[in-house]
Tab-separated table of N, CA and C and ligand atoms in Angstrom:
chain	number	residue	atom	x	y	z
A	1	MET	N	94.769	109.207	101.607
A	1	MET	CA	93.770	108.172	101.313
A	1	MET	C	92.382	108.784	101.161
A	2	ALA	N	92.046	109.779	101.996
A	2	ALA	CA	90.743	110.448	101.851
A	2	ALA	C	90.690	111.229	100.533
A	3	GLU	N	91.835	111.765	100.150
A	3	GLU	CA	91.932	112.472	98.870
A	3	GLU	C	91.674	111.502	97.719
A	4	ARG	N	92.247	110.334	97.826
A	4	ARG	CA	92.050	109.286	96.814
A	4	ARG	C	90.559	108.889	96.772
A	5	ALA	N	89.930	108.818	97.934
A	5	ALA	CA	88.502	108.482	97.976
A	5	ALA	C	87.690	109.534	97.209
A	6	HIS	N	88.091	110.791	97.307
A	6	HIS	CA	87.415	111.838	96.522
A	6	HIS	C	87.520	111.546	95.029
A	7	GLU	N	88.694	111.104	94.603
A	7	GLU	CA	88.886	110.795	93.174
A	7	GLU	C	88.019	109.620	92.730
A	8	LEU	N	87.701	108.742	93.675
A	8	LEU	CA	86.957	107.519	93.333
A	8	LEU	C	85.451	107.657	93.569
A	9	LYS	N	85.018	108.846	93.945
A	9	LYS	CA	83.605	109.050	94.301
A	9	LYS	C	82.640	108.632	93.208
A	10	ALA	N	83.058	108.837	91.966
A	10	ALA	CA	82.162	108.535	90.848
A	10	ALA	C	81.887	107.039	90.693
A	11	ALA	N	82.615	106.212	91.444
A	11	ALA	CA	82.383	104.760	91.372
A	11	ALA	C	81.211	104.327	92.258
A	12	VAL	N	80.647	105.261	93.027
A	12	VAL	CA	79.488	104.921	93.870
A	12	VAL	C	78.332	105.870	93.558
A	13	ARG	N	77.130	105.500	93.992
A	13	ARG	CA	75.961	106.347	93.750
A	13	ARG	C	76.153	107.704	94.417
A	14	GLU	N	75.548	108.710	93.844
A	14	GLU	CA	75.748	110.064	94.366
A	14	GLU	C	75.409	110.143	95.862
A	15	GLU	N	74.326	109.461	96.264
A	15	GLU	CA	73.911	109.537	97.668
A	15	GLU	C	74.862	108.782	98.606
A	16	ASP	N	75.780	108.001	98.029
A	16	ASP	CA	76.746	107.260	98.855
A	16	ASP	C	78.117	107.941	98.929
A	17	GLN	N	78.280	109.037	98.206
A	17	GLN	CA	79.626	109.617	98.085
A	17	GLN	C	80.139	110.195	99.406
A	18	ASP	N	79.262	110.822	100.169
A	18	ASP	CA	79.698	111.361	101.467
A	18	ASP	C	80.070	110.225	102.421
A	19	THR	N	79.328	109.130	102.335
A	19	THR	CA	79.629	107.957	103.168
A	19	THR	C	81.018	107.415	102.833
A	20	LEU	N	81.329	107.362	101.550
A	20	LEU	CA	82.650	106.874	101.125
A	20	LEU	C	83.757	107.741	101.724
A	21	VAL	N	83.589	109.043	101.630
A	21	VAL	CA	84.636	109.944	102.125
A	21	VAL	C	84.749	109.855	103.657
A	22	ALA	N	83.616	109.770	104.341
A	22	ALA	CA	83.643	109.643	105.804
A	22	ALA	C	84.335	108.345	106.214
A	23	ALA	N	83.999	107.266	105.538
A	23	ALA	CA	84.627	105.973	105.868
A	23	ALA	C	86.128	106.022	105.585
A	24	ALA	N	86.513	106.745	104.540
A	24	ALA	CA	87.943	106.869	104.217
A	24	ALA	C	88.683	107.591	105.346
A	25	TRP	N	88.080	108.627	105.887
A	25	TRP	CA	88.714	109.343	107.006
A	25	TRP	C	88.818	108.463	108.250
A	26	LEU	N	87.810	107.615	108.466
A	26	LEU	CA	87.709	106.885	109.730
A	26	LEU	C	88.274	105.463	109.693
A	27	HIS	N	88.625	104.955	108.520
A	27	HIS	CA	88.815	103.504	108.400
A	27	HIS	C	89.924	102.943	109.300
A	28	ASP	N	90.966	103.718	109.559
A	28	ASP	CA	92.077	103.189	110.361
A	28	ASP	C	92.056	103.691	111.804
A	29	ILE	N	90.916	104.175	112.264
A	29	ILE	CA	90.832	104.725	113.619
A	29	ILE	C	91.161	103.662	114.675
A	30	GLY	N	90.959	102.399	114.319
A	30	GLY	CA	91.237	101.304	115.259
A	30	GLY	C	92.711	101.137	115.603
A	31	TYR	N	93.589	101.845	114.883
A	31	TYR	CA	95.014	101.810	115.246
A	31	TYR	C	95.303	102.660	116.477
A	32	ALA	N	94.379	103.542	116.834
A	32	ALA	CA	94.613	104.409	117.996
A	32	ALA	C	94.779	103.545	119.248
A	33	PRO	N	95.875	103.724	119.983
A	33	PRO	CA	96.152	102.830	121.121
A	33	PRO	C	95.025	102.788	122.151
A	34	GLU	N	94.341	103.910	122.365
A	34	GLU	CA	93.284	103.962	123.393
A	34	GLU	C	92.117	103.028	123.066
A	35	ILE	N	91.911	102.720	121.775
A	35	ILE	CA	90.758	101.885	121.433
A	35	ILE	C	91.182	100.532	120.860
A	36	GLY	N	92.478	100.295	120.760
A	36	GLY	CA	92.965	99.075	120.130
A	36	GLY	C	92.961	97.872	121.052
A	37	HIS	N	91.779	97.421	121.430
A	37	HIS	CA	91.698	96.362	122.437
A	37	HIS	C	92.103	94.980	121.930
A	38	THR	N	91.761	94.656	120.688
A	38	THR	CA	92.118	93.329	120.180
A	38	THR	C	93.395	93.373	119.340
A	39	GLN	N	93.891	94.559	119.052
A	39	GLN	CA	95.039	94.750	118.153
A	39	GLN	C	94.705	94.365	116.716
A	40	PHE	N	93.414	94.219	116.411
A	40	PHE	CA	92.980	93.985	115.024
A	40	PHE	C	92.172	95.226	114.646
A	41	HIS	N	92.788	96.119	113.889
A	41	HIS	CA	92.258	97.482	113.805
A	41	HIS	C	90.891	97.625	113.125
A	42	PRO	N	90.526	96.792	112.145
A	42	PRO	CA	89.168	96.974	111.591
A	42	PRO	C	88.078	96.693	112.637
A	43	LEU	N	88.288	95.664	113.440
A	43	LEU	CA	87.318	95.299	114.481
A	43	LEU	C	87.302	96.353	115.597
A	44	ASP	N	88.463	96.743	116.069
A	44	ASP	CA	88.533	97.751	117.137
A	44	ASP	C	87.906	99.071	116.682
A	45	GLY	N	88.200	99.455	115.446
A	45	GLY	CA	87.662	100.712	114.920
A	45	GLY	C	86.154	100.648	114.779
A	46	ALA	N	85.641	99.547	114.249
A	46	ALA	CA	84.193	99.412	114.048
A	46	ALA	C	83.457	99.417	115.387
A	47	ARG	N	84.000	98.722	116.375
A	47	ARG	CA	83.347	98.705	117.695
A	47	ARG	C	83.326	100.104	118.301
A	48	TYR	N	84.425	100.801	118.162
A	48	TYR	CA	84.505	102.156	118.710
A	48	TYR	C	83.473	103.065	118.031
A	49	LEU	N	83.394	102.987	116.717
A	49	LEU	CA	82.453	103.856	115.990
A	49	LEU	C	81.003	103.475	116.323
A	50	ARG	N	80.727	102.188	116.403
A	50	ARG	CA	79.379	101.736	116.772
A	50	ARG	C	79.002	102.271	118.155
A	51	ASP	N	79.928	102.146	119.093
A	51	ASP	CA	79.641	102.581	120.468
A	51	ASP	C	79.478	104.100	120.558
A	52	ASN	N	79.992	104.807	119.564
A	52	ASN	CA	79.871	106.257	119.565
A	52	ASN	C	78.788	106.762	118.619
A	53	GLY	N	77.929	105.850	118.179
A	53	GLY	CA	76.731	106.248	117.459
A	53	GLY	C	76.908	106.581	115.987
A	54	TRP	N	77.993	106.127	115.364
A	54	TRP	CA	78.167	106.389	113.926
A	54	TRP	C	77.180	105.541	113.130
A	55	PRO	N	76.784	106.003	111.949
A	55	PRO	CA	75.826	105.233	111.143
A	55	PRO	C	76.349	103.828	110.830
A	56	GLU	N	75.410	102.896	110.830
A	56	GLU	CA	75.750	101.494	110.638
A	56	GLU	C	76.539	101.260	109.346
A	57	VAL	N	76.178	101.970	108.301
A	57	VAL	CA	76.853	101.742	107.015
A	57	VAL	C	78.341	102.068	107.130
A	58	ILE	N	78.683	103.120	107.852
A	58	ILE	CA	80.091	103.502	108.020
A	58	ILE	C	80.795	102.494	108.936
A	59	VAL	N	80.119	102.112	110.009
A	59	VAL	CA	80.684	101.128	110.945
A	59	VAL	C	81.026	99.826	110.206
A	60	ASN	N	80.087	99.368	109.367
A	60	ASN	CA	80.303	98.101	108.663
A	60	ASN	C	81.407	98.209	107.605
A	61	LEU	N	81.494	99.365	106.974
A	61	LEU	CA	82.582	99.569	105.994
A	61	LEU	C	83.942	99.532	106.690
A	62	VAL	N	84.036	100.172	107.836
A	62	VAL	CA	85.296	100.178	108.582
A	62	VAL	C	85.636	98.749	109.026
A	63	ALA	N	84.630	98.023	109.506
A	63	ALA	CA	84.857	96.638	109.958
A	63	ALA	C	85.439	95.774	108.847
A	64	HIS	N	84.979	96.020	107.625
A	64	HIS	CA	85.331	95.104	106.528
A	64	HIS	C	86.280	95.707	105.512
A	65	HIS	N	86.935	96.820	105.863
A	65	HIS	CA	87.791	97.434	104.851
A	65	HIS	C	89.004	96.575	104.532
A	66	SER	N	89.319	96.592	103.275
A	66	SER	CA	90.575	96.031	102.776
A	66	SER	C	90.879	94.621	103.258
A	67	GLY	N	89.909	93.743	102.996
A	67	GLY	CA	90.144	92.324	103.246
A	67	GLY	C	90.163	91.927	104.707
A	68	ALA	N	89.485	92.700	105.563
A	68	ALA	CA	89.507	92.397	106.999
A	68	ALA	C	89.044	90.975	107.283
A	69	ARG	N	88.099	90.468	106.485
A	69	ARG	CA	87.589	89.109	106.758
A	69	ARG	C	88.686	88.061	106.621
A	70	PHE	N	89.649	88.307	105.743
A	70	PHE	CA	90.755	87.354	105.589
A	70	PHE	C	91.676	87.391	106.811
A	71	GLU	N	91.955	88.602	107.262
A	71	GLU	CA	92.851	88.720	108.424
A	71	GLU	C	92.159	88.229	109.697
A	72	ALA	N	90.845	88.456	109.800
A	72	ALA	CA	90.097	87.969	110.967
A	72	ALA	C	90.198	86.445	111.041
A	73	ALA	N	90.073	85.781	109.900
A	73	ALA	CA	90.173	84.320	109.870
A	73	ALA	C	91.567	83.892	110.328
A	74	GLU	N	92.578	84.595	109.842
A	74	GLU	CA	93.970	84.273	110.179
A	74	GLU	C	94.241	84.454	111.678
A	75	ARG	N	93.582	85.444	112.280
A	75	ARG	CA	93.816	85.769	113.687
A	75	ARG	C	92.807	85.094	114.636
A	76	GLY	N	91.900	84.283	114.102
A	76	GLY	CA	90.903	83.629	114.953
A	76	GLY	C	89.841	84.590	115.468
A	77	LEU	N	89.577	85.664	114.718
A	77	LEU	CA	88.606	86.666	115.159
A	77	LEU	C	87.391	86.738	114.229
A	78	ALA	N	87.179	85.692	113.440
A	78	ALA	CA	86.090	85.732	112.459
A	78	ALA	C	84.732	85.890	113.134
A	79	SER	N	84.512	85.198	114.275
A	79	SER	CA	83.186	85.291	114.896
A	79	SER	C	82.974	86.678	115.495
A	80	GLU	N	84.039	87.316	115.962
A	80	GLU	CA	83.884	88.677	116.486
A	80	GLU	C	83.615	89.671	115.349
A	81	LEU	N	84.304	89.494	114.234
A	81	LEU	CA	84.056	90.392	113.099
A	81	LEU	C	82.637	90.213	112.561
A	82	ALA	N	82.074	89.017	112.765
A	82	ALA	CA	80.713	88.739	112.296
A	82	ALA	C	79.650	89.559	113.031
A	83	GLU	N	80.040	90.298	114.077
A	83	GLU	CA	79.115	91.279	114.678
A	83	GLU	C	78.690	92.310	113.642
A	84	PHE	N	79.500	92.433	112.601
A	84	PHE	CA	79.263	93.469	111.595
A	84	PHE	C	78.958	92.794	110.258
A	85	PRO	N	77.732	92.992	109.727
A	85	PRO	CA	77.382	92.320	108.479
A	85	PRO	C	78.309	92.735	107.326
A	86	PHE	N	78.670	91.758	106.524
A	86	PHE	CA	79.502	92.018	105.349
A	86	PHE	C	78.606	92.266	104.150
A	87	GLU	N	78.782	93.403	103.518
A	87	GLU	CA	78.013	93.671	102.303
A	87	GLU	C	78.981	93.959	101.164
A	88	ASP	N	78.897	93.098	100.155
A	88	ASP	CA	79.750	93.248	98.981
A	88	ASP	C	79.138	94.333	98.108
A	89	SER	N	79.605	95.555	98.214
A	89	SER	CA	78.946	96.671	97.536
A	89	SER	C	79.960	97.530	96.788
A	90	PRO	N	79.483	98.340	95.839
A	90	PRO	CA	80.383	99.297	95.186
A	90	PRO	C	81.069	100.226	96.194
A	91	LEU	N	80.359	100.509	97.287
A	91	LEU	CA	80.924	101.370	98.327
A	91	LEU	C	82.148	100.707	98.981
A	92	LEU	N	82.004	99.454	99.362
A	92	LEU	CA	83.143	98.747	99.966
A	92	LEU	C	84.271	98.599	98.940
A	93	ASP	N	83.906	98.286	97.699
A	93	ASP	CA	84.936	98.167	96.649
A	93	ASP	C	85.729	99.470	96.519
A	94	ALA	N	85.022	100.601	96.530
A	94	ALA	CA	85.697	101.894	96.338
A	94	ALA	C	86.576	102.242	97.539
A	95	LEU	N	86.100	101.910	98.736
A	95	LEU	CA	86.908	102.166	99.937
A	95	LEU	C	88.202	101.352	99.892
A	96	VAL	N	88.052	100.097	99.517
A	96	VAL	CA	89.201	99.198	99.392
A	96	VAL	C	90.166	99.718	98.324
A	97	ALA	N	89.600	100.136	97.206
A	97	ALA	CA	90.448	100.638	96.107
A	97	ALA	C	91.203	101.893	96.544
A	98	ALA	N	90.537	102.779	97.275
A	98	ALA	CA	91.204	104.003	97.733
A	98	ALA	C	92.340	103.655	98.688
A	99	ASP	N	92.083	102.729	99.590
A	99	ASP	CA	93.091	102.335	100.582
A	99	ASP	C	94.286	101.676	99.908
A	100	LEU	N	94.014	100.801	98.965
A	100	LEU	CA	95.074	99.948	98.421
A	100	LEU	C	95.692	100.485	97.141
A	101	THR	N	95.362	101.714	96.793
A	101	THR	CA	96.108	102.380	95.721
A	101	THR	C	96.753	103.654	96.288
A	102	THR	N	96.880	103.671	97.617
A	102	THR	CA	97.557	104.765	98.304
A	102	THR	C	98.647	104.153	99.183
A	103	GLY	N	99.849	104.705	99.126
A	103	GLY	CA	100.953	104.186	99.945
A	103	GLY	C	100.867	104.704	101.367
A	104	PRO	N	101.731	104.186	102.240
A	104	PRO	CA	101.675	104.565	103.661
A	104	PRO	C	101.904	106.061	103.892
A	105	ALA	N	102.591	106.729	102.966
A	105	ALA	CA	102.825	108.173	103.140
A	105	ALA	C	101.892	108.986	102.243
A	106	GLY	N	100.816	108.349	101.778
A	106	GLY	CA	99.840	109.074	100.960
A	106	GLY	C	100.176	109.104	99.477
A	107	GLN	N	101.269	108.450	99.088
A	107	GLN	CA	101.636	108.465	97.671
A	107	GLN	C	100.732	107.554	96.851
A	108	ARG	N	100.651	107.806	95.555
A	108	ARG	CA	99.803	107.014	94.679
A	108	ARG	C	100.531	105.733	94.257
A	109	PHE	N	99.915	104.585	94.491
A	109	PHE	CA	100.483	103.290	94.130
A	109	PHE	C	99.506	102.561	93.222
A	110	THR	N	100.018	101.653	92.387
A	110	THR	CA	99.110	100.690	91.772
A	110	THR	C	98.793	99.641	92.846
A	111	TYR	N	97.742	98.855	92.585
A	111	TYR	CA	97.385	97.803	93.540
A	111	TYR	C	98.563	96.843	93.752
A	112	ASP	N	99.204	96.446	92.660
A	112	ASP	CA	100.319	95.496	92.793
A	112	ASP	C	101.496	96.100	93.559
A	113	GLU	N	101.767	97.369	93.325
A	113	GLU	CA	102.846	98.026	94.088
A	113	GLU	C	102.518	98.034	95.581
A	114	ARG	N	101.255	98.316	95.875
A	114	ARG	CA	100.829	98.373	97.273
A	114	ARG	C	100.918	96.988	97.931
A	115	MET	N	100.498	95.952	97.179
A	115	MET	CA	100.596	94.584	97.706
A	115	MET	C	102.051	94.221	97.985
A	116	ASP	N	102.932	94.528	97.044
A	116	ASP	CA	104.351	94.201	97.222
A	116	ASP	C	104.920	94.960	98.413
A	117	GLU	N	104.458	96.195	98.583
A	117	GLU	CA	104.934	97.026	99.701
A	117	GLU	C	104.491	96.407	101.030
A	118	ILE	N	103.235	95.976	101.115
A	118	ILE	CA	102.729	95.356	102.357
A	118	ILE	C	103.506	94.064	102.649
A	119	LEU	N	103.628	93.217	101.634
A	119	LEU	CA	104.293	91.922	101.845
A	119	LEU	C	105.755	92.113	102.267
A	120	SER	N	106.374	93.174	101.778
A	120	SER	CA	107.788	93.398	102.111
A	120	SER	C	107.968	93.850	103.560
A	121	ARG	N	106.913	94.367	104.183
A	121	ARG	CA	107.042	94.880	105.559
A	121	ARG	C	106.832	93.810	106.628
A	122	TYR	N	106.267	92.670	106.234
A	122	TYR	CA	105.949	91.626	107.223
A	122	TYR	C	106.639	90.327	106.841
A	123	SER	N	107.135	89.604	107.835
A	123	SER	CA	107.798	88.336	107.538
A	123	SER	C	106.760	87.299	107.111
A	124	PRO	N	107.185	86.276	106.360
A	124	PRO	CA	106.220	85.308	105.816
A	124	PRO	C	105.357	84.604	106.860
A	125	ASP	N	105.818	84.510	108.113
A	125	ASP	CA	104.991	83.835	109.127
A	125	ASP	C	104.074	84.811	109.870
A	126	ASP	N	104.102	86.075	109.513
A	126	ASP	CA	103.227	87.064	110.157
A	126	ASP	C	101.805	86.930	109.608
A	127	PRO	N	100.777	87.065	110.486
A	127	PRO	CA	99.393	86.956	110.004
A	127	PRO	C	99.064	87.924	108.851
A	128	VAL	N	99.680	89.096	108.868
A	128	VAL	CA	99.402	90.061	107.794
A	128	VAL	C	99.925	89.538	106.457
A	129	HIS	N	101.122	88.963	106.490
A	129	HIS	CA	101.706	88.403	105.274
A	129	HIS	C	100.845	87.242	104.750
A	130	LYS	N	100.444	86.359	105.666
A	130	LYS	CA	99.615	85.208	105.268
A	130	LYS	C	98.282	85.672	104.702
A	131	THR	N	97.709	86.688	105.364
A	131	THR	CA	96.431	87.233	104.916
A	131	THR	C	96.507	87.714	103.484
A	132	TRP	N	97.519	88.521	103.193
A	132	TRP	CA	97.569	89.153	101.866
A	132	TRP	C	97.949	88.187	100.766
A	133	THR	N	98.644	87.125	101.133
A	133	THR	CA	98.928	86.108	100.135
A	133	THR	C	97.619	85.485	99.654
A	134	LYS	N	96.676	85.277	100.582
A	134	LYS	CA	95.369	84.700	100.215
A	134	LYS	C	94.424	85.737	99.627
A	135	ALA	N	94.433	86.923	100.205
A	135	ALA	CA	93.419	87.926	99.853
A	135	ALA	C	93.728	88.657	98.547
A	136	ARG	N	94.994	88.661	98.167
A	136	ARG	CA	95.409	89.496	97.029
A	136	ARG	C	94.531	89.360	95.784
A	137	PRO	N	94.258	88.127	95.279
A	137	PRO	CA	93.440	88.059	94.061
A	137	PRO	C	91.997	88.500	94.274
A	138	VAL	N	91.433	88.182	95.440
A	138	VAL	CA	90.021	88.518	95.712
A	138	VAL	C	89.858	90.032	95.826
A	139	ILE	N	90.734	90.654	96.581
A	139	ILE	CA	90.640	92.098	96.779
A	139	ILE	C	91.021	92.831	95.484
A	140	GLY	N	91.904	92.205	94.723
A	140	GLY	CA	92.246	92.778	93.412
A	140	GLY	C	91.016	92.927	92.537
A	141	GLU	N	90.074	92.005	92.673
A	141	GLU	CA	88.837	92.097	91.890
A	141	GLU	C	87.999	93.299	92.320
A	142	ALA	N	87.991	93.594	93.613
A	142	ALA	CA	87.247	94.767	94.100
A	142	ALA	C	87.841	96.056	93.525
A	143	VAL	N	89.166	96.100	93.472
A	143	VAL	CA	89.840	97.273	92.900
A	143	VAL	C	89.513	97.368	91.403
A	144	ALA	N	89.549	96.229	90.722
A	144	ALA	CA	89.264	96.221	89.280
A	144	ALA	C	87.826	96.641	89.001
A	145	ARG	N	86.873	96.191	89.828
A	145	ARG	CA	85.464	96.587	89.619
A	145	ARG	C	85.313	98.099	89.765
A	146	THR	N	86.034	98.665	90.712
A	146	THR	CA	85.972	100.119	90.901
A	146	THR	C	86.515	100.842	89.673
A	147	GLN	N	87.607	100.336	89.133
A	147	GLN	CA	88.194	100.971	87.939
A	147	GLN	C	87.240	100.894	86.753
A	148	VAL	N	86.528	99.772	86.632
A	148	VAL	CA	85.542	99.635	85.556
A	148	VAL	C	84.424	100.655	85.756
A	149	ARG	N	83.928	100.793	87.003
A	149	ARG	CA	82.847	101.748	87.290
A	149	ARG	C	83.275	103.185	86.991
A	150	LEU	N	84.555	103.450	87.142
A	150	LEU	CA	85.063	104.799	86.868
A	150	LEU	C	85.342	105.012	85.387
A	151	GLY	N	85.268	103.931	84.613
A	151	GLY	CA	85.624	104.024	83.204
A	151	GLY	C	87.122	104.143	82.994
A	152	GLU	N	87.903	103.717	83.991
A	152	GLU	CA	89.365	103.806	83.861
A	152	GLU	C	89.928	102.682	83.001
A	153	VAL	N	89.168	101.594	82.890
A	153	VAL	CA	89.653	100.484	82.036
A	153	VAL	C	88.569	100.043	81.070
B	1	FE2	FE1	93.369	99.611	107.611
C-alpha cells in the first residue's frame, strides 16, 4: 500500500507527497492490539498518533482514511471521530485511492475488485458490510478524482 502511495504521489502537491507516504505507512496502525481500544481502527490509530506527537495532518488523514466516517456512523462512534476534523482534500483522496486499489496481500486491484473483495469477507449484517454498501459510490468518487489528477483517465 505504501508502494502504491508512491505511484500516486503526483496526485498531490509536491510539498504534500511525504505526508501522503507517511500516512500510507501509518494508516492501519490502529489494528495493533495494544492500541485498539475501541476496535475501530481509524479512531484508535489517530488517537495513538496524536498522543505520540505526530503532525495533525497525518493524524487527521489516518482518522478519516477510506470512508471511516461511514463506518463511525454505523458503529455509533461519529462523535468520537469528530475529535479529528474532516478535510476533503487531494491528499485524503490519494490515500484512499492507494488503500482501495491495493489488495490485502499488497496486490494491485481495481476499486471495484477491492470493494467486491471487502464485501465478500463480511456477512451482510456486519457493520463493515453495511458501511461499504453505503460508502462505495462516495469513496469511488475520491478514487476517480485521484485518477483524473494523475492523468490516468
Ligand atoms: Fe484501514
